[in-house]
């Protein structure tokens, strides 16, 4: 076992996979010098410039070329420098990667991973802070993962690389260096689509993902100590396909559901979770299915004052828990 | 002193104008250095500046008509913003994300210049997304029979984007009054130009769009000015677009979050520091008797004072009200007319 | 170009091969015509004709190694598909949206050719999105040190897109083993070339990406073939990409939903019909003594018979099971791609 932060875990996942299987390459802007977050540090020395490839500044072609290479025996990991820069590649992801297998009636597939740092809270301003999971979770044919913990990141990235389907792998950048965690030596994977109960509880089911997992755990701790309220915190980890079974099982136990996500509230992925709970766990509910999310304002303004005002944090989550607990 | 009209290479500029060019370059350098210092002191979380690019930025901005022509810059363009008429205070209010920041009220990152009075258009961070905007502004100008040009700027990396191509092609087809300026400093963060494109001079691509392209020494402010003036005249005459590629070098890392030792040698940086456009122009001014050492030093003092005063003011300026984060998602009033 | 026996020798083509080329052009024409007729009869909602493009498509595809080289075409490429080895049955299955349609099982629009064994890769409708894929396949071939090239086919409109530009640039930087083929027919649906770009020949752009570009008479199948063999040779020997711009004309509207009288004159269409690549080639083959009236008639009869038989066969075939609409969202077993 060794203690790693999340970017180290991601680095290790790719490094180990690339050693294991020489079909795997990583391609993107600045990956050669190690990447702006150091996720590919030392890769050129180990694997050479062909397998850790600096591309021109061209997101649509980065993803499109990854698709093409995956048709011809390569397993590409395409790095998009920031999720906010992925939009030119939206067409390639939605029209092409998501639809290739379906439109060809199962004869072609594109085993690519598109990984990118996402999320707010680091004074990134409107173009280094966006959440993009809702766009892609909405599209059949893509898998979407959101990680904010080192252990989850390594296990899920390995699964994503090994998955024959296109996977959008979102790494919360605030979590890159904020935490260290014990990680087993050697190979391990976490199944895509499996959520994790990060804290057991009996009064409220709090469903979340990304950096909000950490904020929610803090809020849950506060409520336990101050109010004696017992909050169960479930980290989805995979946003699409999501672990309905675990979530519904929890809500049936507690009777109250709070969904916390960093993205804008309207149409954010948590809205899908809320709708499912309202429909499939209706008989078990003792209170309204409630969401805590950012207001519908471009995420996020650069000024720390404005950014803080917008984003959910442990205090705002705790307040929502209290309100629901009292219902 | 020799009359300015007799100085070769003065491009028809008066003594005052030649010194103004120098002062703007100096101011850009000083503001950039100040932002870096404030960042290192922990006062502003992020700094992206343009040390090394001053000749290219000031030289291209100088022939334009502020508040009339439209400027669509990118995040390195401190020299452009100051030449068009922004002040050190404007830039520092943005750097410290103060309420009075004209570019965004603290919402956008610093160096995302915007000033409606000066027709500097607010931009984002994704590279070259503003190129189609510049083409569109020029289209409107043409449709409305105005003689307003638009000018957009990006780095060598920006030329690889789909947006750059689509904008240039569009400008070519419609013979638009837009000037595309490429600040080729040989690096897109860490990616060297030989991994960015397979040609030496990116300006040759202009031929593929049906308008002229020119490569110029981006560290020679008068050569830049001359090339830009020609492009401006072309556009105003109705002859359409031009692509100007200025070869230059970024003397500092990409941003305050970049460690450039990872991808370029100190020797290379030293070599280009020896070609500092500010020093080069200062020497030209002295050699051509436009100004002496004392005069030039006084300009340095003036710039330092201006930036000190601006810093003081900016540091005292109020921060945005938290609830203002909710404003301006949508336009609240109906459009006029 | 005057076709002489000497010219043929330089291309290294036998009489048999010349006849094969002619046959493919005739077959492509017949398949296009048949689909138009069927569509007007209400038997299928949609068709895209390739009529007029036969020389470009057959001339280029003939230089490839089916099942080895990678083909990334677009919806007008019926003659490419047939030359690489798809059959009229397979193509008509796409038109009729049959269950056994190799391209898509009836899921994609017709003329969105796909055949894994032939390495014709399934495409979409948005323009030029297939070009980065061609780049990727070539990149993979280079990394894996395989003797394979990839070809991207597209129209003149595609050259305005970001995807085209980014692909050309990427291929130039990495000196990829591929060919870019522009089937320049002067129209992107109704938009004429002068509204698409401010230059005459797209090929001049290649220099901006660091590789050669060549403009051809796209209605001369041998001129096309000659240029393509050169480009293929360059790619195979590691010298990198080439842009081939073949000037041709679309004799029919963009699709069955398009009324081209709204944007071009009958005179213009007629002028180009006089330069019909099939007629021109047939005349040359007559002059060479490779074809005579009798053998030409036989060839035409054979083609018509083939298309008739294919139509009859496919019309009888099953449509997809409704529930099959839910399958193949994700890969169910291991990766596909043969």
mmCIF file of C-alpha atoms in Angstrom, chain A residues 296-298, chain B residues 104-105 107 323-333:
data_model
loop_
_atom_site.group_PDB
_atom_site.id
_atom_site.type_symbol
_atom_site.label_atom_id
_atom_site.label_comp_id
_atom_site.label_asym_id
_atom_site.label_seq_id
_atom_site.Cartn_x
_atom_site.Cartn_y
_atom_site.Cartn_z
ATOM 1 C CA UNK A 296 -28.463 28.626 -12.853
ATOM 2 C CA UNK A 297 -25.516 30.951 -13.376
ATOM 3 C CA UNK A 298 -22.464 30.221 -15.565
ATOM 4 C CA UNK B 104 -16.172 41.400 -16.037
ATOM 5 C CA UNK B 105 -16.752 42.698 -12.506
ATOM 6 C CA UNK B 107 -16.170 37.192 -13.115
ATOM 7 C CA UNK B 323 -25.152 38.385 -4.614
ATOM 8 C CA UNK B 324 -23.929 40.053 -7.768
ATOM 9 C CA UNK B 325 -22.933 36.512 -8.828
ATOM 10 C CA UNK B 326 -26.561 36.042 -9.878
ATOM 11 C CA UNK B 327 -26.777 39.090 -12.137
ATOM 12 C CA UNK B 328 -26.611 39.247 -15.920
ATOM 13 C CA UNK B 329 -27.314 35.626 -16.825
ATOM 14 C CA UNK B 330 -29.855 36.975 -19.282
ATOM 15 C CA UNK B 331 -30.411 40.466 -20.631
ATOM 16 C CA UNK B 332 -33.129 42.022 -18.595
ATOM 17 C CA UNK B 333 -34.284 44.837 -20.859
#
